[in-house]
mmCIF file of C-alpha atoms in Angstrom:
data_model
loop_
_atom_site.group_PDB
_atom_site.id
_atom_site.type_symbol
_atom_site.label_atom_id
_atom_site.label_comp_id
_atom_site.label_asym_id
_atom_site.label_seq_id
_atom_site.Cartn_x
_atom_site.Cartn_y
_atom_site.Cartn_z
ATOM 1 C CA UNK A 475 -0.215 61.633 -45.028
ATOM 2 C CA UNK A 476 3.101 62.629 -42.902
ATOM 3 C CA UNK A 477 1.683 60.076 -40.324
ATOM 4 C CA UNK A 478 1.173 57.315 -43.075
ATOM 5 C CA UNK A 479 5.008 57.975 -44.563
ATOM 6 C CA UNK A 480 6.185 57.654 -40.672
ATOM 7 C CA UNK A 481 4.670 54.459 -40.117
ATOM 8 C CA UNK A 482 6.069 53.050 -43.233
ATOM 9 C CA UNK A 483 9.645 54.641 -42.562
ATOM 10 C CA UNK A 484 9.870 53.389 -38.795
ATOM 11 C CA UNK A 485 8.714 49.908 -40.614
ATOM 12 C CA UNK A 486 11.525 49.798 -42.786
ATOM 13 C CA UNK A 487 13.739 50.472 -39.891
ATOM 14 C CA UNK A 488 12.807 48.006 -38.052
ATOM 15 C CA UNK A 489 12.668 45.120 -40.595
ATOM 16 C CA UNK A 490 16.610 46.263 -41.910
ATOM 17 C CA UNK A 491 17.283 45.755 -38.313
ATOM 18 C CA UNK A 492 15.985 42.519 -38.037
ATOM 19 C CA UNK A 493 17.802 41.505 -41.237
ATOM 20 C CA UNK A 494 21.011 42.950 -39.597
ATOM 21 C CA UNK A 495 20.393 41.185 -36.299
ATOM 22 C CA UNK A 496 19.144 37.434 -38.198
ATOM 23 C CA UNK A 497 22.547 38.099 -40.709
ATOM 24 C CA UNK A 498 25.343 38.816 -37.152
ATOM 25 C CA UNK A 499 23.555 35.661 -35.428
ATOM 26 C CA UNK A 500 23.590 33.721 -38.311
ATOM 27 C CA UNK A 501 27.563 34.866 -38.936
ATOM 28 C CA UNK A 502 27.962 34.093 -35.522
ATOM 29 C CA UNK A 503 26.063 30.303 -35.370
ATOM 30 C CA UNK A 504 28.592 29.702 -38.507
ATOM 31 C CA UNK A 505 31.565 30.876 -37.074
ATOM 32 C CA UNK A 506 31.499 29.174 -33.995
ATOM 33 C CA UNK A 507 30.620 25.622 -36.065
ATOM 34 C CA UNK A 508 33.842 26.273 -37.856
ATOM 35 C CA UNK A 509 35.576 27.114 -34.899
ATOM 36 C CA UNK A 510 34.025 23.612 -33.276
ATOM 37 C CA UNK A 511 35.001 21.706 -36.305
ATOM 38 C CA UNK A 512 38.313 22.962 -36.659
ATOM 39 C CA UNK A 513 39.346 21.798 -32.974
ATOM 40 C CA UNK A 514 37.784 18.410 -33.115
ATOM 41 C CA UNK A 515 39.471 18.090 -36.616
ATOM 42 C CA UNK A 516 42.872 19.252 -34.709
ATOM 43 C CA UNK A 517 42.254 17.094 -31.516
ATOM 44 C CA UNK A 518 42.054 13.944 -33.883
ATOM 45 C CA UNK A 519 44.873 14.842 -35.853
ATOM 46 C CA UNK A 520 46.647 15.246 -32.262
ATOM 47 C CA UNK A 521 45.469 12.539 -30.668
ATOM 48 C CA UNK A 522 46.699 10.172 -34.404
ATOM 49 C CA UNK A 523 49.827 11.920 -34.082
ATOM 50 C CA UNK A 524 50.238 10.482 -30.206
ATOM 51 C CA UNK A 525 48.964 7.116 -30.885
ATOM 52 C CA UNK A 526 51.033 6.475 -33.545
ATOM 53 C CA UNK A 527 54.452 8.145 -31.015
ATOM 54 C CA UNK A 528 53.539 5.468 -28.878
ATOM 55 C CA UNK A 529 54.152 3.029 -31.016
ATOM 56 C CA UNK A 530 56.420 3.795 -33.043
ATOM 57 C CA UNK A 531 58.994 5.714 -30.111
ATOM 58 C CA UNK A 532 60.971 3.823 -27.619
ATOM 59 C CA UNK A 533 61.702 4.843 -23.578
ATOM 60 C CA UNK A 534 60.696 7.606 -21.936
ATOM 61 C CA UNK A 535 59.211 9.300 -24.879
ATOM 62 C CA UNK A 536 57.513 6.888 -25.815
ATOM 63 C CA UNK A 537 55.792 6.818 -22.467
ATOM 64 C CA UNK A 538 54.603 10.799 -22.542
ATOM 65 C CA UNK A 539 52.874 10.357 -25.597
ATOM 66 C CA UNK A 540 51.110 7.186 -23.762
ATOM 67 C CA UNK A 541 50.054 8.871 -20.684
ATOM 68 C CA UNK A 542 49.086 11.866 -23.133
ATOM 69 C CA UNK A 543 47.378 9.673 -24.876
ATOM 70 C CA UNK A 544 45.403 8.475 -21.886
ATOM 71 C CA UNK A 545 44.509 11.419 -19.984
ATOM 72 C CA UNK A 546 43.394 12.981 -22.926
ATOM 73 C CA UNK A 547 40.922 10.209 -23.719
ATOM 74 C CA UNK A 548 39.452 9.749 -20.495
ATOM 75 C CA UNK A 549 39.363 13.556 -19.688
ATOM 76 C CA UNK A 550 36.924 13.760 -22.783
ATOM 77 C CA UNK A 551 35.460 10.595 -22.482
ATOM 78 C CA UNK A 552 33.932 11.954 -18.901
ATOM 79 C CA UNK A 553 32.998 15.126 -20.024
ATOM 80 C CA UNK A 554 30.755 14.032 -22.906
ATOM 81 C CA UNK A 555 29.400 11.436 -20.608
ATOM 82 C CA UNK A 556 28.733 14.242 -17.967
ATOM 83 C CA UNK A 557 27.435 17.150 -20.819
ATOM 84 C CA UNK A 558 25.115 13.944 -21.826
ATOM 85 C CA UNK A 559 23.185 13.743 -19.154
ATOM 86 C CA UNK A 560 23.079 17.831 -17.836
ATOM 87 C CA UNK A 561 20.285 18.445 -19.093
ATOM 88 C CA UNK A 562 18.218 15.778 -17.666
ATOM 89 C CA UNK A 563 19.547 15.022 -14.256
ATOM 90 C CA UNK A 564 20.028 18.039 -12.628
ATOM 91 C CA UNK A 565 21.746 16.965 -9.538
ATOM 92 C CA UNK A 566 24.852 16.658 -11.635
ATOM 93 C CA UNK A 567 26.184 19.998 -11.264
ATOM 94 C CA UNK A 568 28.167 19.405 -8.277
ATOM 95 C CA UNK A 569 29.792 16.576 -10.582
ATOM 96 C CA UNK A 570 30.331 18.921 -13.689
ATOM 97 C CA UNK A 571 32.145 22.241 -11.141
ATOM 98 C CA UNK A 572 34.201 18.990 -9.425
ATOM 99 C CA UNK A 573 34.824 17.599 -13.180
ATOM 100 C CA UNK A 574 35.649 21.334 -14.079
ATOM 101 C CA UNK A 575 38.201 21.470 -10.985
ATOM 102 C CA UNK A 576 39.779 18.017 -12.619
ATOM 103 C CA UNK A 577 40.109 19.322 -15.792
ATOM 104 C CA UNK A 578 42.151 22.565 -14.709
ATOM 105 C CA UNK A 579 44.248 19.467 -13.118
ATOM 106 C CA UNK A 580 44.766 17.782 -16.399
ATOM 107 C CA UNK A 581 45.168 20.813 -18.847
ATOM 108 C CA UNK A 582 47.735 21.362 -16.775
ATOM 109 C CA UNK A 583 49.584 17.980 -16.912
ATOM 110 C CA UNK A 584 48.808 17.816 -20.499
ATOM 111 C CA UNK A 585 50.975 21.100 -21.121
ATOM 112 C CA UNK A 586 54.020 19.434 -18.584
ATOM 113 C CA UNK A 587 53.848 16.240 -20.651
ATOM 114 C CA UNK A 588 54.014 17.756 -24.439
ATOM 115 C CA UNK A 589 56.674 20.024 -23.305
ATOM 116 C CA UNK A 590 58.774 17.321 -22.476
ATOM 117 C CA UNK A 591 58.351 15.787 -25.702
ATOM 118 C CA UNK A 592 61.111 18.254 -27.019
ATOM 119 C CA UNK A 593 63.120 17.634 -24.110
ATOM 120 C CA UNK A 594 66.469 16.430 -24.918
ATOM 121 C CA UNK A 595 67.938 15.449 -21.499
ATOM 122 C CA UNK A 596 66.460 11.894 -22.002
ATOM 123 C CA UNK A 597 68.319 10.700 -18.507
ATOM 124 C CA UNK A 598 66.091 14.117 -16.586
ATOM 125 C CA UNK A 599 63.196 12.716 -18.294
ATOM 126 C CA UNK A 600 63.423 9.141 -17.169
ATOM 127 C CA UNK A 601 63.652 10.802 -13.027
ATOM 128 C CA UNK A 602 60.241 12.653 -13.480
ATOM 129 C CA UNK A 603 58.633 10.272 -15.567
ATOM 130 C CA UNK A 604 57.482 8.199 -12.139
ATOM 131 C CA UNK A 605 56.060 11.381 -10.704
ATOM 132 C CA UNK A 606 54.409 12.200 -14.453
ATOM 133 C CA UNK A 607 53.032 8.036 -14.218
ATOM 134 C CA UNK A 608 50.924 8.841 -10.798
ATOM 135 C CA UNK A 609 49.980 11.949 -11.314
ATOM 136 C CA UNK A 610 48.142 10.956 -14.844
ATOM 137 C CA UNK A 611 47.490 7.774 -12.812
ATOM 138 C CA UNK A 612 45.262 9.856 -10.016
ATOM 139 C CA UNK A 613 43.293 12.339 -12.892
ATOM 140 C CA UNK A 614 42.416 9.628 -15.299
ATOM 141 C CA UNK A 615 40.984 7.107 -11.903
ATOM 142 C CA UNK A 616 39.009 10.321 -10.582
ATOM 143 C CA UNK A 617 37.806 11.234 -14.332
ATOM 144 C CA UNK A 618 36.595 7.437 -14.603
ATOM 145 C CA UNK A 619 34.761 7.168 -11.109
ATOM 146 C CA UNK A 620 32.665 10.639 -11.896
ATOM 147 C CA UNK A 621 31.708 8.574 -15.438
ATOM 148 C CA UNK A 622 30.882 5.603 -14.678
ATOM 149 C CA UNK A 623 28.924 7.044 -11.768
ATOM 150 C CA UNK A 624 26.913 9.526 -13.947
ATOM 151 C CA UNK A 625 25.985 6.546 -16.441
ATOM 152 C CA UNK A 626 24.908 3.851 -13.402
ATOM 153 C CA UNK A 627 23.050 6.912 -12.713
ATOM 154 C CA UNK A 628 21.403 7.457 -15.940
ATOM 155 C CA UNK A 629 20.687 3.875 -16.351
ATOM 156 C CA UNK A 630 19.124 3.386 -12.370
ATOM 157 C CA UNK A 631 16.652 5.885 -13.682
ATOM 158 C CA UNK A 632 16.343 4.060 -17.063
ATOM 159 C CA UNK A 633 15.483 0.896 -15.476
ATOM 160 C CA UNK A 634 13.194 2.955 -12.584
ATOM 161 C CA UNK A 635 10.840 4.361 -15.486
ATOM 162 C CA UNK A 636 10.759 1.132 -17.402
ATOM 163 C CA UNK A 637 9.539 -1.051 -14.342
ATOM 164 C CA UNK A 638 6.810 2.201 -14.166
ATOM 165 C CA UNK A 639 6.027 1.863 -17.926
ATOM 166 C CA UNK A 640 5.833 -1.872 -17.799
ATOM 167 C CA UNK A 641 3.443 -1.971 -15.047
ATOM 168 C CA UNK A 642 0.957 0.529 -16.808
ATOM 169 C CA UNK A 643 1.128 -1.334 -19.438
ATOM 170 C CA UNK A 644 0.142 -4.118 -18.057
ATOM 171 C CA UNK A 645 -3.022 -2.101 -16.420
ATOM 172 C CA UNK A 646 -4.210 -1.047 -19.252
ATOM 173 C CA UNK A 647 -3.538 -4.353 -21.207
ATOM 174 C CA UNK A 648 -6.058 -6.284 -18.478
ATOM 175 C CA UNK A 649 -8.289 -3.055 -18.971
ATOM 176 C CA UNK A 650 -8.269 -3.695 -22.521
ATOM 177 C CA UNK A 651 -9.017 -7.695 -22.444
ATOM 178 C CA UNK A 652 -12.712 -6.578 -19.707
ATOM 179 C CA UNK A 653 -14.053 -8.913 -22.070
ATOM 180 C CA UNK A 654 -12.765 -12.105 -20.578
ATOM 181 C CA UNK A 655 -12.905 -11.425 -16.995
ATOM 182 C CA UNK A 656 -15.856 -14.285 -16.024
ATOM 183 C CA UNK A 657 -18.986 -12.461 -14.930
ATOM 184 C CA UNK A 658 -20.650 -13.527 -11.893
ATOM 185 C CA UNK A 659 -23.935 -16.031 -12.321
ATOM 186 C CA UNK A 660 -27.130 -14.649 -12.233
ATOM 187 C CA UNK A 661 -29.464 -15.644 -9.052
ATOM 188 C CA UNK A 662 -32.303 -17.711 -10.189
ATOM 189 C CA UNK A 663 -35.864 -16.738 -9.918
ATOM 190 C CA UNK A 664 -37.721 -16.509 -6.863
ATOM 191 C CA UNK A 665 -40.478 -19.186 -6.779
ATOM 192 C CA UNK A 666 -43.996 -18.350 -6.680
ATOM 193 C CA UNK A 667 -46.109 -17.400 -3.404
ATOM 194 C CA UNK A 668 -48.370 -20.345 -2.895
ATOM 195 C CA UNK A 669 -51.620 -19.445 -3.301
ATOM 196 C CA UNK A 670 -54.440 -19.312 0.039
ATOM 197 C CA UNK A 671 -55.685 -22.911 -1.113
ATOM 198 C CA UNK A 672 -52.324 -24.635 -0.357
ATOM 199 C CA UNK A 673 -51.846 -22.807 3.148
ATOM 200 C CA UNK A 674 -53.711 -25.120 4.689
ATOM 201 C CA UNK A 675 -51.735 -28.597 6.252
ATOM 202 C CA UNK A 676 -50.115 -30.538 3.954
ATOM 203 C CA UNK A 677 -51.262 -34.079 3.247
ATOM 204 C CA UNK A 678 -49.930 -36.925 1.890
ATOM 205 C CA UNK A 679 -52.080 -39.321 -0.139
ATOM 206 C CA UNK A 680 -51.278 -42.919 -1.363
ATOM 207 C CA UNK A 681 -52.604 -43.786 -4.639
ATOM 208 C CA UNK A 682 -55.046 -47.312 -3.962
ATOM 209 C CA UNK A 683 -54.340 -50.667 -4.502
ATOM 210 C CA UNK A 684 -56.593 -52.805 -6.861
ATOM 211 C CA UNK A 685 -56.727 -55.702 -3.857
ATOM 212 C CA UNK A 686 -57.996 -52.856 -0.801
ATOM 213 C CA UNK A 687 -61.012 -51.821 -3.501
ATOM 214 C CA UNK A 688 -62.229 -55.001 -4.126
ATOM 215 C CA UNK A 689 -62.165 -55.951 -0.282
ATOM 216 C CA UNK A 690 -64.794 -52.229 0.113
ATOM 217 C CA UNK A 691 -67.134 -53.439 -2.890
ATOM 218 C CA UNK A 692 -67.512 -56.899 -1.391
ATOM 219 C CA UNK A 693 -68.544 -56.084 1.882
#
């Protein structure tokens, strides 16, 4: 009986730790889909907030919350193109640590750029603003090279299995259609063996003519 009330206690342990372990992952799955929804929600808002600065402000900045506006695009542009196609091409890690190297790059010009938005020397701005143009310049042509070489990647491959598809296809289609492939013609029948009475040397005999029989009777 003490063995029986065991079993059932060390049960119950173990399926209220389950429950506690299903409940903190569960938490945990939640929280960090908040957490992911809150910063896209915040990157849009940020990235609104710059498009409409570069409209609607003049000079130099004006032109920060352009390049901002550009780095920031392309930098995610490339990494969703990259994070796309991880998982099936796994060659592109070297891409993704060189894309991570980049991005250290442009986190970092993204922080110089929106702290010169508050800068009030407008004339200091306008000297670095050149330097701030090739810089962005130089991240955002390195960031579009490593994505449009991961898709012409992707889509090589695309076009690699189709051509493989299309061809077994069109085995199995011609395997499917046996039925009008012509079949060869059968070989006709041997003739007969002659039988012993023909062996012997053929002859060739000329029916009579009515004149050559009356010539015999009259003699």
């Amino acid at each position: 009986m003490e063995a029986v009330i065991a079993i059932v206690a060390l049960l119950f342990v173990l399926f209220v730790a389950l429950g506690v372990y299903a409940t903190v992952k569960a938490v945990g799955a939640a929280k960090r889909g908040v957490d992911r929804t809150l910063t896209q929600a915040r990157r849009t808002v940020e990235d609104h907030t710059l498009r409409a600065k570069s409209f609607a402000q003049l000079g130099p900045a004006g032109e920060l919350a352009q390049l901002r506006l550009k780095l920031r695009t392309s930098m995610r542009a490339t990494q969703d193109a990259l994070q796309a196609v991880e998982a099936e091409d796994a060659s592109l890690k070297e891409s993704l640590g060189l894309f991570q190297r980049l991005s250290a790059h442009g986190h970092e010009l993204d922080g110089e750029l929106k702290r010169l938005e508050s800068e009030p020397d407008r004339a200091r701005l306008a000297e670095r603003l050149p330097g701030l143009r090739e810089r962005t310049e130089r991240i955002t042509q390195s960031a579009d090279a490593l994505r449009w070489a991961a898709r012409d990647r992707a889509r090589r491959f695309a076009d690699d299995d189709l051509d493989t598809l299309s061809a077994q296809i069109d085995v199995e289609s011609g395997a499917l259609r046996h039925w009008t492939k012509t079949e060869p013609a059968a070989a006709p029948p041997p003739w007969p063996e002659a039988s012993p009475a023909d062996t012997g040397p053929a002859q060739q005999t000329w029916p009579e003519t009515p004149r050559s029989r009356t010539d015999e009777e009259s003699t």
